[in-house]
mmCIF file of C-alpha atoms and ligand atoms in Angstrom:
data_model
loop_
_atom_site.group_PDB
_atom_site.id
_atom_site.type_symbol
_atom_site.label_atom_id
_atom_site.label_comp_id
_atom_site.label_asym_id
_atom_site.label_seq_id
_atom_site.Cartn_x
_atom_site.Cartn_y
_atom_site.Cartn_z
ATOM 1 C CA UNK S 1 140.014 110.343 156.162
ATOM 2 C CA UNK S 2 141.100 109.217 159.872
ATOM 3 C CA UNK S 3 140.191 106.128 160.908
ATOM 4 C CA UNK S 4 140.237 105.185 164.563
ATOM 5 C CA UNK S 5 138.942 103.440 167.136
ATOM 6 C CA UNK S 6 139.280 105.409 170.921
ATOM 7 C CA UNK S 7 137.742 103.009 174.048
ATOM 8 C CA UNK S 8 137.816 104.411 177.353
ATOM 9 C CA UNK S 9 139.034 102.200 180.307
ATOM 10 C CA UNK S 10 137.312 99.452 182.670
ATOM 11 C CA UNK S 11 134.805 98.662 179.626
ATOM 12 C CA UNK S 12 133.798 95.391 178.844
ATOM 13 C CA UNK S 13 133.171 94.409 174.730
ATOM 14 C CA UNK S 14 131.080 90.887 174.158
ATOM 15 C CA UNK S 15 132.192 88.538 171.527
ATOM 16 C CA UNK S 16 130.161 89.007 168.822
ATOM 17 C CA UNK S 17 129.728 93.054 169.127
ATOM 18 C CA UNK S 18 131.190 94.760 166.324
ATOM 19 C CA UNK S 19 132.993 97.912 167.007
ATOM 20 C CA UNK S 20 134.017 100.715 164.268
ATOM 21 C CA UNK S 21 131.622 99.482 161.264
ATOM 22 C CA UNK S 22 132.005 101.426 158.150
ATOM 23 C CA UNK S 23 129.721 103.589 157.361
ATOM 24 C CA UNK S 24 127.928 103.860 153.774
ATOM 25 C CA UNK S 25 127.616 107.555 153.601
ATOM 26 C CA UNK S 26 131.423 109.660 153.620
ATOM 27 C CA UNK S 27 131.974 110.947 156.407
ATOM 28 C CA UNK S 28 135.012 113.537 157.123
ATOM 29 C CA UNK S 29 136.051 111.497 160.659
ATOM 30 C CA UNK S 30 136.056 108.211 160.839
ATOM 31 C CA UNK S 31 136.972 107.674 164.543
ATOM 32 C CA UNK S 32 134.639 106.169 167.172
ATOM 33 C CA UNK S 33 135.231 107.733 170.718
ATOM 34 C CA UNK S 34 133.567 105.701 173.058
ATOM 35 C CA UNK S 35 133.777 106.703 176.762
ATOM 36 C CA UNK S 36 134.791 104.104 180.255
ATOM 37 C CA UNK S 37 133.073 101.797 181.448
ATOM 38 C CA UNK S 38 130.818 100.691 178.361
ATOM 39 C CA UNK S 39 129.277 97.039 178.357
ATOM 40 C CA UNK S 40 128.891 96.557 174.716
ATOM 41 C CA UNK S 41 126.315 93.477 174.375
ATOM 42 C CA UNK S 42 126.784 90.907 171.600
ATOM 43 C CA UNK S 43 125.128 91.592 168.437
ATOM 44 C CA UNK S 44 125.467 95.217 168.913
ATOM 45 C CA UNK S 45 127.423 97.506 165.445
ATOM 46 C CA UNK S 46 128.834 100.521 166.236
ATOM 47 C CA UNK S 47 129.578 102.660 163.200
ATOM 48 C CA UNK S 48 132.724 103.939 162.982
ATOM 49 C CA UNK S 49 132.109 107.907 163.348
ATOM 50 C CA UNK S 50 130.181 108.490 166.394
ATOM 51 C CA UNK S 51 131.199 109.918 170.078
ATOM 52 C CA UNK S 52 129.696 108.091 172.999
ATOM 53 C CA UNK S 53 129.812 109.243 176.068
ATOM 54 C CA UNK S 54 130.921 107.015 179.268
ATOM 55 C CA UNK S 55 128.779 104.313 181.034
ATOM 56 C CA UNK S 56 127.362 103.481 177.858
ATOM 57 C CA UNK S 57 125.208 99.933 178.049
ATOM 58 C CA UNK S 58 123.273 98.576 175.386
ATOM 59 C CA UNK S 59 121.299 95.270 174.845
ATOM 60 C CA UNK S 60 122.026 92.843 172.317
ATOM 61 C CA UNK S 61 121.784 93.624 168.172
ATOM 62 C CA UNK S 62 121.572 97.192 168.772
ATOM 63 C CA UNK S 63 122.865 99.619 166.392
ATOM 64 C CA UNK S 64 124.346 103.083 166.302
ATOM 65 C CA UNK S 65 125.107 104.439 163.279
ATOM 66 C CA UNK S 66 127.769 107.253 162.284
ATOM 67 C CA UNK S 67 128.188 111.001 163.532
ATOM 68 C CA UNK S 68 126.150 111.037 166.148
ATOM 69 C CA UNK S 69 127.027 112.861 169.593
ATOM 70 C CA UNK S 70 125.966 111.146 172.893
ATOM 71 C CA UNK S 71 126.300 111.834 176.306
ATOM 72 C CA UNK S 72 126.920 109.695 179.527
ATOM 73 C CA UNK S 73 124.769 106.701 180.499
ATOM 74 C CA UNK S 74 123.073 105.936 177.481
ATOM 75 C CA UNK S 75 121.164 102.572 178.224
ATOM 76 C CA UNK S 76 119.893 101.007 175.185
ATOM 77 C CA UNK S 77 117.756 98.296 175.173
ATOM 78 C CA UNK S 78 118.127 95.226 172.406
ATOM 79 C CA UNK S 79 117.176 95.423 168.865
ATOM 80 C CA UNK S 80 117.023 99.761 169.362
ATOM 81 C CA UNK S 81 118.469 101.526 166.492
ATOM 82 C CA UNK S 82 120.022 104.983 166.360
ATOM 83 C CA UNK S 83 120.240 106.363 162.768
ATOM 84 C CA UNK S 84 123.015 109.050 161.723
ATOM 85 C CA UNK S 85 123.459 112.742 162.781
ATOM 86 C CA UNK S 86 121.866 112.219 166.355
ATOM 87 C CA UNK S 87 122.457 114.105 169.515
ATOM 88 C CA UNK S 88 121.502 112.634 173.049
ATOM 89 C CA UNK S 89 122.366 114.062 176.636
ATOM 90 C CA UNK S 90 123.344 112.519 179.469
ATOM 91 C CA UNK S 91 121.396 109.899 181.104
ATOM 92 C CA UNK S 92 118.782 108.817 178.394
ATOM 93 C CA UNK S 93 116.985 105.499 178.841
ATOM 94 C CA UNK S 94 115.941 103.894 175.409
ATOM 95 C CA UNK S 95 114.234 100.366 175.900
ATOM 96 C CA UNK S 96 113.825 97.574 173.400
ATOM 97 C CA UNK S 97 113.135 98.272 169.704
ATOM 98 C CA UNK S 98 113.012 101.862 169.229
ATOM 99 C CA UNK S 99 114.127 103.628 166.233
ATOM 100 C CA UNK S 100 115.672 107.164 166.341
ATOM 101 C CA UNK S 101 115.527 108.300 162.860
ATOM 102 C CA UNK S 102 118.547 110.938 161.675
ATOM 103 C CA UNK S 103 118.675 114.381 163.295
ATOM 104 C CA UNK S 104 116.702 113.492 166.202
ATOM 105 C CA UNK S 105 117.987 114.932 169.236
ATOM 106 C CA UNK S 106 117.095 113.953 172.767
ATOM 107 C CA UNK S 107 117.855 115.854 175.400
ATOM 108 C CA UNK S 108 118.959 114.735 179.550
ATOM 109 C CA UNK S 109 117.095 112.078 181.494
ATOM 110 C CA UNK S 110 115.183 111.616 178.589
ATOM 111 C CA UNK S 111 112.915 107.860 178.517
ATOM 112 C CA UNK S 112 111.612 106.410 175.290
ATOM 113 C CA UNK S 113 109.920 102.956 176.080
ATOM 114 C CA UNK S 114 109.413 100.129 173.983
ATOM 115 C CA UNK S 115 108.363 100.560 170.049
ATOM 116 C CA UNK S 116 108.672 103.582 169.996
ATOM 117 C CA UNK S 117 109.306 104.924 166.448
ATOM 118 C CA UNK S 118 110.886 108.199 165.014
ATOM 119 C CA UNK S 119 110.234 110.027 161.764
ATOM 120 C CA UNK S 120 112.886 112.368 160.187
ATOM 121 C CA UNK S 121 111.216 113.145 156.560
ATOM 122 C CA UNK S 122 107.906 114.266 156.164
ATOM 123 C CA UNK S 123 107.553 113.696 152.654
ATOM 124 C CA UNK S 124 109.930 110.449 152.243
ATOM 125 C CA UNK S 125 112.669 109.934 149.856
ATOM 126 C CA UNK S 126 112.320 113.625 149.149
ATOM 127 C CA UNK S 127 114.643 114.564 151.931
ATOM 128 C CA UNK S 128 114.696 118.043 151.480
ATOM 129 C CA UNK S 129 113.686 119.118 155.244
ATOM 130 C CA UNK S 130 114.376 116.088 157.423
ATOM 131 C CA UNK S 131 115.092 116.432 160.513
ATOM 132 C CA UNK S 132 114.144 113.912 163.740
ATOM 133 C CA UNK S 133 111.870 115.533 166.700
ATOM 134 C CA UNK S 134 113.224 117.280 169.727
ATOM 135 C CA UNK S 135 112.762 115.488 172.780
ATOM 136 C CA UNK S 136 113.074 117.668 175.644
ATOM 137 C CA UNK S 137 114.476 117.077 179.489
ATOM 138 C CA UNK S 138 112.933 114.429 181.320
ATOM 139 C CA UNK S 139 110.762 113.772 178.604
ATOM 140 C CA UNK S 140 108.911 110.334 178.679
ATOM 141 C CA UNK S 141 107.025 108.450 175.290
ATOM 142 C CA UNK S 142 105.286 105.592 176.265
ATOM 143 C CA UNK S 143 105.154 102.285 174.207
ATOM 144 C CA UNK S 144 104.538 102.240 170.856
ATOM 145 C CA UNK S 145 104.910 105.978 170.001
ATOM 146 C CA UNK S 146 105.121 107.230 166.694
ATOM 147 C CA UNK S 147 107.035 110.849 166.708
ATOM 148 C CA UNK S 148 106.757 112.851 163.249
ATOM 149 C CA UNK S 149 109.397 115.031 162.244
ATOM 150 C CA UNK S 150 110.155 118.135 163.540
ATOM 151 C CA UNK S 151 108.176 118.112 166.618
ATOM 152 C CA UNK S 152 109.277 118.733 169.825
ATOM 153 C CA UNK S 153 108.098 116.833 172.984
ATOM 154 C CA UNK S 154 108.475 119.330 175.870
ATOM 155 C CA UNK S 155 110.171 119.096 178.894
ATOM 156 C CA UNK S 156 108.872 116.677 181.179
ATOM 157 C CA UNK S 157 106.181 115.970 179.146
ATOM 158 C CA UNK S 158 104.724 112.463 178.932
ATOM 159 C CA UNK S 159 103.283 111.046 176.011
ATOM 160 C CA UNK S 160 100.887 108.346 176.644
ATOM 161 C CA UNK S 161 101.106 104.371 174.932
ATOM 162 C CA UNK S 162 100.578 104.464 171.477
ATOM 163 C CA UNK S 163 100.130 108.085 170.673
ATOM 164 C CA UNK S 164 100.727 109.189 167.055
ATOM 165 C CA UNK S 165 102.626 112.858 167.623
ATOM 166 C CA UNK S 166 102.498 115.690 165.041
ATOM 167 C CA UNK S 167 102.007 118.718 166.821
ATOM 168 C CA UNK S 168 104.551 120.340 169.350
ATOM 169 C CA UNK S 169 103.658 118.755 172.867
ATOM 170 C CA UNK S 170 103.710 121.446 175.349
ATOM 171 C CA UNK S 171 105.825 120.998 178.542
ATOM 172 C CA UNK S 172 105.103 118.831 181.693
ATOM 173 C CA UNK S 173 101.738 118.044 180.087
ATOM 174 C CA UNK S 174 100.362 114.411 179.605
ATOM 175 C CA UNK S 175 99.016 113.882 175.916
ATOM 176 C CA UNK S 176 98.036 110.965 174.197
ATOM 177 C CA UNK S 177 95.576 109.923 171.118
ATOM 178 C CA UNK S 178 96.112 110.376 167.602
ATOM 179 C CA UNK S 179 97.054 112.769 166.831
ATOM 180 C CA UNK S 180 98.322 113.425 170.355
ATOM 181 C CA UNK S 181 96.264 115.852 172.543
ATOM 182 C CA UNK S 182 97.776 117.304 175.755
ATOM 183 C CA UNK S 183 95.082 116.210 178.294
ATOM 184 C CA UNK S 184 96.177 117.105 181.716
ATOM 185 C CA UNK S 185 99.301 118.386 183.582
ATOM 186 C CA UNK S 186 101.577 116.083 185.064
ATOM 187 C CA UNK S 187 101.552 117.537 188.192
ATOM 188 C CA UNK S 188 97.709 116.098 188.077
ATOM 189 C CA UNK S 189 98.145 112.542 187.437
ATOM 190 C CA UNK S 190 97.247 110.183 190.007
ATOM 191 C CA UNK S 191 99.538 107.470 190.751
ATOM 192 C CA UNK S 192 98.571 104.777 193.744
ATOM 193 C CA UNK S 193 102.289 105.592 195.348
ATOM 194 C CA UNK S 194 102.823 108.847 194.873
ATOM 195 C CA UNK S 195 105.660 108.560 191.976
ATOM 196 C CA UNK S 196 104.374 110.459 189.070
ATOM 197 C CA UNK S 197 107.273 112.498 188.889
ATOM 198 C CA UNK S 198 109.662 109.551 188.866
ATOM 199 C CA UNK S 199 108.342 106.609 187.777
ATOM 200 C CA UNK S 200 111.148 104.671 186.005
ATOM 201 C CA UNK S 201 113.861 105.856 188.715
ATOM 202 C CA UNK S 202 116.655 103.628 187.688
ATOM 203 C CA UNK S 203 120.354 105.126 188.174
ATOM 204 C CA UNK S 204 121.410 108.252 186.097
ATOM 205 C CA UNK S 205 117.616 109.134 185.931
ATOM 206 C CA UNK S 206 117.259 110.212 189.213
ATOM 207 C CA UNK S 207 118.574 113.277 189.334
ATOM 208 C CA UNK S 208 117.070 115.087 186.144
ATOM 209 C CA UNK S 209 113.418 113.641 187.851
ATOM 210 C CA UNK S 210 114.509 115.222 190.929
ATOM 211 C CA UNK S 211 115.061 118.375 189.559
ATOM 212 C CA UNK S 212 111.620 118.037 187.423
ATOM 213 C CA UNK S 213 109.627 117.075 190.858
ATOM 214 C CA UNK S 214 110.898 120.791 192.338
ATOM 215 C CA UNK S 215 110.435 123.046 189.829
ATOM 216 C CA UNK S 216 108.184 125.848 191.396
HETATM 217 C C1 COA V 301 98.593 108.453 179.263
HETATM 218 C C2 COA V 301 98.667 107.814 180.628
HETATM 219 C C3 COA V 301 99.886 108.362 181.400
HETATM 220 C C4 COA V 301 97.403 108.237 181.353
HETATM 221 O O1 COA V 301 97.453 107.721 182.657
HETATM 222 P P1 COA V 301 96.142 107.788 183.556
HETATM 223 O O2 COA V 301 95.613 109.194 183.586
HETATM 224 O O3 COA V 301 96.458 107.140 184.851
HETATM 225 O O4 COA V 301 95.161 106.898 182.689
HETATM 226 P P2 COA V 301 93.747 106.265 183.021
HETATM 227 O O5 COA V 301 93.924 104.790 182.958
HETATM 228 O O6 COA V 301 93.155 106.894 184.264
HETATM 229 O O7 COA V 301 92.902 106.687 181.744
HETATM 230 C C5 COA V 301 92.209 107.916 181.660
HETATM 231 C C6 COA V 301 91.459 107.946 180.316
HETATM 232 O O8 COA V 301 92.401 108.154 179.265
HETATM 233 C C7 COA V 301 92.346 107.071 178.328
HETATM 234 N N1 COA V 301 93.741 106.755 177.974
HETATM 235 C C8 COA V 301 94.755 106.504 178.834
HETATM 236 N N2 COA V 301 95.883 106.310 178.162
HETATM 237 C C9 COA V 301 95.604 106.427 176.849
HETATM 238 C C10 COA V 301 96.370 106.331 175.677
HETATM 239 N N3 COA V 301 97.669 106.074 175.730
HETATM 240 N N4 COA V 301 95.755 106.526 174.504
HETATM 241 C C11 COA V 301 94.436 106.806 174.434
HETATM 242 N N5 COA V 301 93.639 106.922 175.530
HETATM 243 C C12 COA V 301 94.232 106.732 176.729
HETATM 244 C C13 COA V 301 91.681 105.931 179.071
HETATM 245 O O9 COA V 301 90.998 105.060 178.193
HETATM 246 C C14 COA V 301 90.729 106.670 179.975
HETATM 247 O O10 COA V 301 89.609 107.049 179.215
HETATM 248 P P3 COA V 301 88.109 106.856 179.792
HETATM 249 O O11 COA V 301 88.043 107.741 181.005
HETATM 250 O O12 COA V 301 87.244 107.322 178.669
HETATM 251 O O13 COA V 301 87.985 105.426 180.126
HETATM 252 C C15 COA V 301 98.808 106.279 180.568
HETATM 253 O O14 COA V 301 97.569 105.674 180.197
HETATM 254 C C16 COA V 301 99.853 105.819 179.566
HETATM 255 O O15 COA V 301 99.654 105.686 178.361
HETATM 256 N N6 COA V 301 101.084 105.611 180.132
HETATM 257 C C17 COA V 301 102.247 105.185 179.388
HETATM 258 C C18 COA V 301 102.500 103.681 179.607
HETATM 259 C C19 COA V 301 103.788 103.293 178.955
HETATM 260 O O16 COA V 301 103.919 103.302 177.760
HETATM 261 N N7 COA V 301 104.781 102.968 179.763
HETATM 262 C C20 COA V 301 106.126 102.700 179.229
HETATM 263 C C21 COA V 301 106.967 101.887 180.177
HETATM 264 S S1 COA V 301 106.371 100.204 180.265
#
């Protein structure tokens, strides 16, 4: 087993944070890549085992478990955990206490607000088939969300507060209820100033909403 510890430059670690924590499970590589320009709040555990991407900023107490792959700019809001064998783009936006159960993966520009909650095994402790959702481009889950495993959340989709999700969500579709209905295209949502497309513009988001808002 290898175990290392790889930081990328002009990154700044709080007191407190806890960087390279073993994992429980044996893994084959123990090193934690972890790209520049991270600010790495107290509380926060990184298992020893994962590959983070640069410009990575979490809140405090948050925790990322081993061998998972993630891309530039994760923001990651306090108390959020992201279980083991995960795989987020570039640019994803998680806010305050989500959970990302294992083999979820969560593509670019991707924003899961607060709460929400991610199942990976349908029929727990059985663990034959579990496996996290798919959460497409530019996808948005509102607060509160419960995602069941193995569905996928289209691209651009947004899935309104609350909403209990166990059938695929269609792309660029607004659904909500439980279970989760698509009940309208995005495109038709009516927003007071005109920022349906992009309304949590913050940074790395931009450009994957830009891209949604021009799509023919
Ligand atoms: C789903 C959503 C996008 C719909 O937006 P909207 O079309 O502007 O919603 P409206 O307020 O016009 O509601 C339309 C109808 O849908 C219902 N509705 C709206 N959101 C709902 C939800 N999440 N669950 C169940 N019903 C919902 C409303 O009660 C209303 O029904 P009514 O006509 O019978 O009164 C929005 O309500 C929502 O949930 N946004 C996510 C908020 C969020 O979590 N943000 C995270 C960052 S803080």
């Amino acid at each position: 087993l290898r175990e290392r510890l790889i930081v990328g430059l002009n990154g700044y670690v709080d007191d407190g944070a806890i960087l390279g924590y073993p994992p429980p499970r044996t893994i084959p590589d123990l090193t934690l890549r972890i790209g520049a320009g991270a600010h790495i709040r107290v509380g926060t555990i990184l298992y020893a085992g994962s590959t983070i991407g640069d410009g990575l900023k979490t809140g405090h107490h948050v925790v990322i478990r081993e061998e998972n792959t993630i891309g530039r700019d994760l923001s990651i809001g306090h108390h959020s955990t992201i279980d083991y064998g995960c795989v987020l783009g570039d640019g994803v936006k998680i806010d305050s206490h989500v959970y990302l159960a294992q083999f979820t993966r969560v593509e670019d520009g991707a924003f899961l607000a607060s709460g929400v909650t991610v199942a990976s095994d349908p029929h727990p402790l059985c663990g034959k088939c579990k496996r996290g959702p798919t959460i497409r481009r530019g996808a948005r889950v509102g607060v509160n969300v419960t995602l069941l495993p193995h569905v996928t959340i289209g691209e651009g989709a947004l899935v309104g507060a609350g909403s209990v999700v166990t059938h695929n969500i269609p792309p660029f579709v607004v659904a909500y209820g439980n279970p989760a209905r698509p009940i309208q295209a995005v495109d038709d949502l009516e927003c007071p100033l005109g920022m349906v497309h992009r309304p949590y513009v913050n940074g790395q988001d931009v450009k994957a909403r830009s891209d949604l808002g021009r799509r023919s």
